[in-house]
JSON list of C-alpha atoms in Angstrom, two decimals:
[
{"chain": "R", "resi": 3, "resn": "MET", "atom": "CA", "xyz": [57.02, -95.48, -33.46]},
{"chain": "R", "resi": 4, "resn": "MET", "atom": "CA", "xyz": [58.80, -93.48, -30.79]},
{"chain": "R", "resi": 5, "resn": "GLN", "atom": "CA", "xyz": [57.11, -90.26, -31.96]},
{"chain": "R", "resi": 6, "resn": "ALA", "atom": "CA", "xyz": [53.68, -91.90, -31.83]},
{"chain": "R", "resi": 7, "resn": "THR", "atom": "CA", "xyz": [54.36, -93.14, -28.29]},
{"chain": "R", "resi": 8, "resn": "ALA", "atom": "CA", "xyz": [55.37, -89.64, -27.17]},
{"chain": "R", "resi": 9, "resn": "LEU", "atom": "CA", "xyz": [52.24, -88.21, -28.77]},
{"chain": "R", "resi": 10, "resn": "ARG", "atom": "CA", "xyz": [50.04, -90.78, -26.95]},
{"chain": "R", "resi": 11, "resn": "ILE", "atom": "CA", "xyz": [51.77, -90.06, -23.63]},
{"chain": "R", "resi": 12, "resn": "GLY", "atom": "CA", "xyz": [51.33, -86.32, -24.20]},
{"chain": "R", "resi": 13, "resn": "ARG", "atom": "CA", "xyz": [47.63, -86.73, -24.92]},
{"chain": "R", "resi": 14, "resn": "SER", "atom": "CA", "xyz": [47.21, -89.00, -21.91]},
{"chain": "R", "resi": 15, "resn": "ALA", "atom": "CA", "xyz": [48.90, -86.48, -19.65]},
{"chain": "R", "resi": 16, "resn": "LEU", "atom": "CA", "xyz": [46.68, -83.70, -20.99]},
{"chain": "R", "resi": 17, "resn": "VAL", "atom": "CA", "xyz": [43.52, -85.78, -20.49]},
{"chain": "R", "resi": 18, "resn": "ALA", "atom": "CA", "xyz": [44.63, -86.74, -16.96]},
{"chain": "R", "resi": 19, "resn": "ALA", "atom": "CA", "xyz": [45.43, -83.12, -16.10]},
{"chain": "R", "resi": 20, "resn": "LEU", "atom": "CA", "xyz": [42.07, -81.89, -17.37]},
{"chain": "R", "resi": 21, "resn": "ALA", "atom": "CA", "xyz": [40.20, -84.71, -15.62]},
{"chain": "R", "resi": 22, "resn": "GLY", "atom": "CA", "xyz": [42.01, -83.89, -12.37]},
{"chain": "R", "resi": 23, "resn": "GLY", "atom": "CA", "xyz": [40.98, -80.25, -12.56]},
{"chain": "R", "resi": 24, "resn": "VAL", "atom": "CA", "xyz": [44.41, -78.97, -13.50]},
{"chain": "R", "resi": 25, "resn": "VAL", "atom": "CA", "xyz": [44.22, -76.42, -16.26]},
{"chain": "R", "resi": 26, "resn": "PRO", "atom": "CA", "xyz": [47.54, -75.97, -18.07]},
{"chain": "R", "resi": 27, "resn": "VAL", "atom": "CA", "xyz": [46.55, -72.43, -19.08]},
{"chain": "R", "resi": 28, "resn": "ALA", "atom": "CA", "xyz": [46.67, -71.43, -15.40]},
{"chain": "R", "resi": 29, "resn": "VAL", "atom": "CA", "xyz": [50.45, -71.17, -15.73]},
{"chain": "R", "resi": 30, "resn": "ALA", "atom": "CA", "xyz": [50.18, -68.51, -18.43]},
{"chain": "R", "resi": 31, "resn": "PRO", "atom": "CA", "xyz": [49.26, -65.55, -16.14]},
{"chain": "R", "resi": 32, "resn": "ALA", "atom": "CA", "xyz": [52.27, -66.25, -13.90]},
{"chain": "R", "resi": 33, "resn": "ALA", "atom": "CA", "xyz": [54.57, -66.44, -16.91]},
{"chain": "R", "resi": 34, "resn": "LEU", "atom": "CA", "xyz": [53.04, -63.25, -18.30]},
{"chain": "R", "resi": 35, "resn": "ALA", "atom": "CA", "xyz": [53.48, -61.49, -14.95]},
{"chain": "R", "resi": 36, "resn": "ALA", "atom": "CA", "xyz": [57.15, -62.49, -14.83]},
{"chain": "R", "resi": 37, "resn": "GLN", "atom": "CA", "xyz": [57.67, -61.19, -18.37]},
{"chain": "R", "resi": 38, "resn": "LYS", "atom": "CA", "xyz": [55.70, -58.03, -17.61]},
{"chain": "R", "resi": 39, "resn": "ALA", "atom": "CA", "xyz": [57.83, -57.31, -14.56]},
{"chain": "R", "resi": 40, "resn": "THR", "atom": "CA", "xyz": [61.06, -56.96, -16.56]},
{"chain": "R", "resi": 41, "resn": "LEU", "atom": "CA", "xyz": [62.31, -53.83, -18.29]},
{"chain": "R", "resi": 42, "resn": "GLY", "atom": "CA", "xyz": [64.73, -54.69, -21.05]},
{"chain": "R", "resi": 43, "resn": "PRO", "atom": "CA", "xyz": [66.98, -55.37, -22.57]},
{"chain": "R", "resi": 44, "resn": "TYR", "atom": "CA", "xyz": [64.89, -54.73, -25.70]},
{"chain": "R", "resi": 45, "resn": "GLY", "atom": "CA", "xyz": [61.74, -53.23, -24.25]},
{"chain": "R", "resi": 46, "resn": "TYR", "atom": "CA", "xyz": [58.92, -53.96, -21.83]},
{"chain": "R", "resi": 47, "resn": "GLY", "atom": "CA", "xyz": [56.87, -57.03, -22.70]},
{"chain": "R", "resi": 48, "resn": "ASN", "atom": "CA", "xyz": [55.45, -56.50, -26.17]},
{"chain": "R", "resi": 49, "resn": "LEU", "atom": "CA", "xyz": [56.57, -52.83, -26.27]},
{"chain": "R", "resi": 50, "resn": "LYS", "atom": "CA", "xyz": [59.96, -52.84, -27.99]},
{"chain": "R", "resi": 51, "resn": "LEU", "atom": "CA", "xyz": [62.50, -50.07, -28.42]},
{"chain": "R", "resi": 52, "resn": "GLY", "atom": "CA", "xyz": [62.45, -48.77, -32.00]},
{"chain": "R", "resi": 53, "resn": "MET", "atom": "CA", "xyz": [58.81, -49.81, -32.53]},
{"chain": "R", "resi": 54, "resn": "THR", "atom": "CA", "xyz": [56.74, -47.25, -34.48]},
{"chain": "R", "resi": 55, "resn": "ALA", "atom": "CA", "xyz": [53.95, -45.36, -32.76]},
{"chain": "R", "resi": 56, "resn": "THR", "atom": "CA", "xyz": [51.41, -47.29, -34.82]},
{"chain": "R", "resi": 57, "resn": "LYS", "atom": "CA", "xyz": [52.80, -50.65, -33.70]},
{"chain": "R", "resi": 58, "resn": "ALA", "atom": "CA", "xyz": [53.17, -49.48, -30.09]},
{"chain": "R", "resi": 59, "resn": "LYS", "atom": "CA", "xyz": [49.52, -48.30, -30.04]},
{"chain": "R", "resi": 60, "resn": "ALA", "atom": "CA", "xyz": [48.45, -51.65, -31.49]},
{"chain": "R", "resi": 61, "resn": "THR", "atom": "CA", "xyz": [49.73, -53.37, -28.33]},
{"chain": "R", "resi": 62, "resn": "GLY", "atom": "CA", "xyz": [46.84, -51.74, -26.46]},
{"chain": "R", "resi": 63, "resn": "ARG", "atom": "CA", "xyz": [49.16, -50.94, -23.55]},
{"chain": "R", "resi": 64, "resn": "ILE", "atom": "CA", "xyz": [49.77, -47.21, -24.03]},
{"chain": "R", "resi": 65, "resn": "VAL", "atom": "CA", "xyz": [47.81, -43.98, -24.11]},
{"chain": "R", "resi": 66, "resn": "HIS", "atom": "CA", "xyz": [48.90, -40.74, -25.78]},
{"chain": "R", "resi": 67, "resn": "LYS", "atom": "CA", "xyz": [49.81, -37.87, -23.49]},
{"chain": "R", "resi": 68, "resn": "SER", "atom": "CA", "xyz": [50.23, -34.56, -25.32]},
{"chain": "R", "resi": 69, "resn": "VAL", "atom": "CA", "xyz": [52.22, -32.98, -22.47]},
{"chain": "R", "resi": 70, "resn": "GLY", "atom": "CA", "xyz": [55.28, -34.85, -23.80]},
{"chain": "R", "resi": 71, "resn": "ASP", "atom": "CA", "xyz": [54.82, -33.91, -27.46]},
{"chain": "R", "resi": 72, "resn": "THR", "atom": "CA", "xyz": [57.51, -32.05, -29.41]},
{"chain": "R", "resi": 73, "resn": "ALA", "atom": "CA", "xyz": [58.11, -31.61, -33.12]},
{"chain": "R", "resi": 74, "resn": "ARG", "atom": "CA", "xyz": [60.18, -34.82, -33.15]},
{"chain": "R", "resi": 75, "resn": "CYS", "atom": "CA", "xyz": [58.53, -36.98, -30.48]},
{"chain": "R", "resi": 76, "resn": "THR", "atom": "CA", "xyz": [55.26, -37.82, -28.77]},
{"chain": "R", "resi": 77, "resn": "GLY", "atom": "CA", "xyz": [54.66, -38.53, -25.10]},
{"chain": "R", "resi": 78, "resn": "TRP", "atom": "CA", "xyz": [52.84, -41.62, -23.84]},
{"chain": "R", "resi": 79, "resn": "ASP", "atom": "CA", "xyz": [51.89, -43.40, -20.62]},
{"chain": "R", "resi": 80, "resn": "LEU", "atom": "CA", "xyz": [51.52, -47.07, -19.86]},
{"chain": "R", "resi": 81, "resn": "LYS", "atom": "CA", "xyz": [47.81, -47.69, -19.28]},
{"chain": "R", "resi": 82, "resn": "GLU", "atom": "CA", "xyz": [48.58, -49.84, -16.24]},
{"chain": "R", "resi": 83, "resn": "ASN", "atom": "CA", "xyz": [50.62, -47.11, -14.58]},
{"chain": "R", "resi": 84, "resn": "PRO", "atom": "CA", "xyz": [49.95, -43.55, -15.80]},
{"chain": "R", "resi": 85, "resn": "TYR", "atom": "CA", "xyz": [52.07, -40.69, -14.49]},
{"chain": "R", "resi": 86, "resn": "GLY", "atom": "CA", "xyz": [50.77, -37.44, -13.09]},
{"chain": "R", "resi": 87, "resn": "GLU", "atom": "CA", "xyz": [49.62, -34.54, -15.20]},
{"chain": "R", "resi": 88, "resn": "TYR", "atom": "CA", "xyz": [53.05, -33.17, -16.18]},
{"chain": "R", "resi": 89, "resn": "ARG", "atom": "CA", "xyz": [55.11, -36.36, -16.70]},
{"chain": "R", "resi": 90, "resn": "VAL", "atom": "CA", "xyz": [55.15, -39.12, -19.29]},
{"chain": "R", "resi": 91, "resn": "GLY", "atom": "CA", "xyz": [56.06, -42.80, -19.07]},
{"chain": "R", "resi": 92, "resn": "MET", "atom": "CA", "xyz": [57.59, -43.11, -22.52]},
{"chain": "R", "resi": 93, "resn": "TYR", "atom": "CA", "xyz": [58.61, -41.22, -25.63]},
{"chain": "R", "resi": 94, "resn": "ILE", "atom": "CA", "xyz": [58.17, -42.27, -29.22]},
{"chain": "R", "resi": 95, "resn": "SER", "atom": "CA", "xyz": [60.35, -40.59, -31.83]},
{"chain": "R", "resi": 96, "resn": "LYS", "atom": "CA", "xyz": [58.80, -39.99, -35.24]},
{"chain": "R", "resi": 97, "resn": "LYS", "atom": "CA", "xyz": [62.16, -40.99, -36.75]},
{"chain": "R", "resi": 98, "resn": "HIS", "atom": "CA", "xyz": [63.47, -43.72, -34.41]},
{"chain": "R", "resi": 99, "resn": "GLY", "atom": "CA", "xyz": [60.33, -45.24, -32.85]},
{"chain": "R", "resi": 100, "resn": "VAL", "atom": "CA", "xyz": [60.01, -46.04, -29.12]},
{"chain": "R", "resi": 101, "resn": "ALA", "atom": "CA", "xyz": [62.92, -44.10, -27.69]},
{"chain": "R", "resi": 102, "resn": "MET", "atom": "CA", "xyz": [62.49, -44.27, -23.91]},
{"chain": "R", "resi": 103, "resn": "ILE", "atom": "CA", "xyz": [60.46, -46.30, -21.43]},
{"chain": "R", "resi": 104, "resn": "VAL", "atom": "CA", "xyz": [60.34, -45.13, -17.82]},
{"chain": "R", "resi": 105, "resn": "ALA", "atom": "CA", "xyz": [60.05, -47.94, -15.27]},
{"chain": "R", "resi": 106, "resn": "PRO", "atom": "CA", "xyz": [56.96, -47.84, -13.09]},
{"chain": "R", "resi": 107, "resn": "PRO", "atom": "CA", "xyz": [57.21, -49.14, -9.49]},
{"chain": "R", "resi": 108, "resn": "GLY", "atom": "CA", "xyz": [57.76, -52.89, -9.31]},
{"chain": "R", "resi": 109, "resn": "LEU", "atom": "CA", "xyz": [59.47, -53.19, -12.68]},
{"chain": "R", "resi": 110, "resn": "LYS", "atom": "CA", "xyz": [62.99, -54.65, -12.63]},
{"chain": "R", "resi": 111, "resn": "THR", "atom": "CA", "xyz": [65.87, -54.98, -15.04]},
{"chain": "R", "resi": 112, "resn": "PRO", "atom": "CA", "xyz": [66.88, -58.57, -15.91]},
{"chain": "R", "resi": 113, "resn": "GLN", "atom": "CA", "xyz": [69.66, -58.12, -13.32]},
{"chain": "R", "resi": 114, "resn": "GLY", "atom": "CA", "xyz": [67.09, -57.40, -10.60]},
{"chain": "R", "resi": 115, "resn": "ILE", "atom": "CA", "xyz": [67.50, -53.63, -10.20]},
{"chain": "R", "resi": 116, "resn": "SER", "atom": "CA", "xyz": [64.33, -51.68, -9.48]},
{"chain": "R", "resi": 117, "resn": "LEU", "atom": "CA", "xyz": [63.21, -48.52, -7.75]},
{"chain": "R", "resi": 118, "resn": "GLY", "atom": "CA", "xyz": [64.54, -48.68, -4.20]},
{"chain": "R", "resi": 119, "resn": "SER", "atom": "CA", "xyz": [67.64, -50.75, -5.03]},
{"chain": "R", "resi": 120, "resn": "THR", "atom": "CA", "xyz": [70.77, -49.43, -3.33]},
{"chain": "R", "resi": 121, "resn": "ARG", "atom": "CA", "xyz": [73.77, -47.93, -5.09]},
{"chain": "R", "resi": 122, "resn": "THR", "atom": "CA", "xyz": [75.77, -50.96, -3.89]},
{"chain": "R", "resi": 123, "resn": "GLN", "atom": "CA", "xyz": [73.26, -53.34, -5.51]},
{"chain": "R", "resi": 124, "resn": "LEU", "atom": "CA", "xyz": [73.35, -51.24, -8.68]},
{"chain": "R", "resi": 125, "resn": "LYS", "atom": "CA", "xyz": [77.15, -51.42, -8.90]},
{"chain": "R", "resi": 126, "resn": "ALA", "atom": "CA", "xyz": [77.12, -55.17, -8.21]},
{"chain": "R", "resi": 127, "resn": "ALA", "atom": "CA", "xyz": [74.53, -55.79, -10.94]},
{"chain": "R", "resi": 128, "resn": "TYR", "atom": "CA", "xyz": [76.26, -53.49, -13.42]},
{"chain": "R", "resi": 129, "resn": "PRO", "atom": "CA", "xyz": [80.01, -53.51, -12.76]},
{"chain": "R", "resi": 130, "resn": "HIS", "atom": "CA", "xyz": [80.65, -51.50, -15.96]},
{"chain": "R", "resi": 131, "resn": "LEU", "atom": "CA", "xyz": [78.36, -48.68, -14.88]},
{"chain": "R", "resi": 132, "resn": "ARG", "atom": "CA", "xyz": [79.50, -45.39, -16.41]},
{"chain": "R", "resi": 133, "resn": "ARG", "atom": "CA", "xyz": [78.56, -41.74, -16.32]},
{"chain": "R", "resi": 134, "resn": "GLY", "atom": "CA", "xyz": [76.06, -41.00, -19.07]},
{"chain": "R", "resi": 135, "resn": "PRO", "atom": "CA", "xyz": [74.04, -38.06, -20.35]},
{"chain": "R", "resi": 136, "resn": "GLY", "atom": "CA", "xyz": [73.41, -35.46, -17.68]},
{"chain": "R", "resi": 137, "resn": "GLY", "atom": "CA", "xyz": [75.90, -37.22, -15.40]},
{"chain": "R", "resi": 138, "resn": "TYR", "atom": "CA", "xyz": [73.45, -40.01, -14.58]},
{"chain": "R", "resi": 139, "resn": "PRO", "atom": "CA", "xyz": [74.76, -43.56, -14.12]},
{"chain": "R", "resi": 140, "resn": "VAL", "atom": "CA", "xyz": [74.09, -45.70, -17.20]},
{"chain": "R", "resi": 141, "resn": "ALA", "atom": "CA", "xyz": [74.64, -49.33, -18.16]},
{"chain": "R", "resi": 142, "resn": "ASP", "atom": "CA", "xyz": [74.70, -50.59, -21.74]},
{"chain": "R", "resi": 143, "resn": "VAL", "atom": "CA", "xyz": [72.41, -53.42, -22.76]},
{"chain": "R", "resi": 144, "resn": "PRO", "atom": "CA", "xyz": [73.55, -56.27, -25.05]},
{"chain": "R", "resi": 145, "resn": "GLY", "atom": "CA", "xyz": [74.38, -54.98, -28.52]},
{"chain": "R", "resi": 146, "resn": "LYS", "atom": "CA", "xyz": [74.73, -51.42, -27.13]},
{"chain": "R", "resi": 147, "resn": "LYS", "atom": "CA", "xyz": [71.68, -50.21, -29.07]},
{"chain": "R", "resi": 148, "resn": "ALA", "atom": "CA", "xyz": [70.18, -49.03, -25.79]},
{"chain": "R", "resi": 149, "resn": "TYR", "atom": "CA", "xyz": [71.14, -48.33, -22.21]},
{"chain": "R", "resi": 150, "resn": "TYR", "atom": "CA", "xyz": [69.61, -48.19, -18.77]},
{"chain": "R", "resi": 151, "resn": "MET", "atom": "CA", "xyz": [69.67, -44.79, -17.14]},
{"chain": "R", "resi": 152, "resn": "PHE", "atom": "CA", "xyz": [69.44, -44.71, -13.35]},
{"chain": "R", "resi": 153, "resn": "TYR", "atom": "CA", "xyz": [68.51, -41.79, -11.13]},
{"chain": "R", "resi": 154, "resn": "VAL", "atom": "CA", "xyz": [70.12, -42.26, -7.72]},
{"chain": "R", "resi": 155, "resn": "SER", "atom": "CA", "xyz": [68.81, -40.17, -4.83]},
{"chain": "R", "resi": 156, "resn": "ASN", "atom": "CA", "xyz": [70.82, -38.51, -2.07]},
{"chain": "R", "resi": 157, "resn": "ASN", "atom": "CA", "xyz": [70.16, -41.52, 0.16]},
{"chain": "R", "resi": 158, "resn": "ASN", "atom": "CA", "xyz": [71.91, -43.76, -2.44]},
{"chain": "R", "resi": 159, "resn": "LYS", "atom": "CA", "xyz": [68.77, -45.52, -3.67]},
{"chain": "R", "resi": 160, "resn": "VAL", "atom": "CA", "xyz": [67.53, -45.90, -7.23]},
{"chain": "R", "resi": 161, "resn": "ALA", "atom": "CA", "xyz": [64.73, -43.34, -7.50]},
{"chain": "R", "resi": 162, "resn": "GLY", "atom": "CA", "xyz": [64.24, -43.60, -11.26]},
{"chain": "R", "resi": 163, "resn": "LEU", "atom": "CA", "xyz": [65.03, -46.05, -14.02]},
{"chain": "R", "resi": 164, "resn": "SER", "atom": "CA", "xyz": [64.60, -45.77, -17.78]},
{"chain": "R", "resi": 165, "resn": "LEU", "atom": "CA", "xyz": [65.45, -47.89, -20.81]},
{"chain": "R", "resi": 166, "resn": "VAL", "atom": "CA", "xyz": [66.68, -45.54, -23.53]},
{"chain": "R", "resi": 167, "resn": "LEU", "atom": "CA", "xyz": [67.38, -46.13, -27.21]},
{"chain": "R", "resi": 168, "resn": "ALA", "atom": "CA", "xyz": [71.02, -45.14, -27.80]},
{"chain": "R", "resi": 169, "resn": "LYS", "atom": "CA", "xyz": [70.16, -43.29, -31.02]},
{"chain": "R", "resi": 170, "resn": "GLN", "atom": "CA", "xyz": [67.14, -41.11, -30.29]},
{"chain": "R", "resi": 171, "resn": "ASP", "atom": "CA", "xyz": [66.07, -37.49, -30.63]},
{"chain": "R", "resi": 172, "resn": "CYS", "atom": "CA", "xyz": [63.51, -37.11, -27.84]},
{"chain": "R", "resi": 173, "resn": "ILE", "atom": "CA", "xyz": [65.40, -36.22, -24.70]},
{"chain": "R", "resi": 174, "resn": "ARG", "atom": "CA", "xyz": [68.44, -34.08, -24.02]},
{"chain": "R", "resi": 175, "resn": "TYR", "atom": "CA", "xyz": [70.28, -33.67, -20.77]}
]
């Protein structure tokens, strides 16, 4: 009885919302935008670290960029934010899958760090920040299967941000 009542109330609310011109689907783009604007901890939206090139291409969000190709890895760009001629926005390892995603402007980590964040904000968001490959500051993500790599400029602002698979063979520092 209680379940039937809840079902009737749910239907009534839906009918009332539709009659009043409120479309519940209108919330979806905002939710998608919030999800889209976060890098990590496991990927970027439907692009996940470790995903094969075939699966990553099937998302429809990336385009191949041969400038990043090596014997072990292929270079890619996000369709929504391609890099210039000689840079790539992500690498996919033939052995390990999506190995690195470079954050375009506006993308944030779940802790709110993005391009332009200060070194102070970075340290507050990631108190266990450590020196990683190439001497760049890095912060582990849950499970330690990946890490964030930050590029901090001379004026102490985050000038670059990448999500990197801990076990990968695409980039060396």
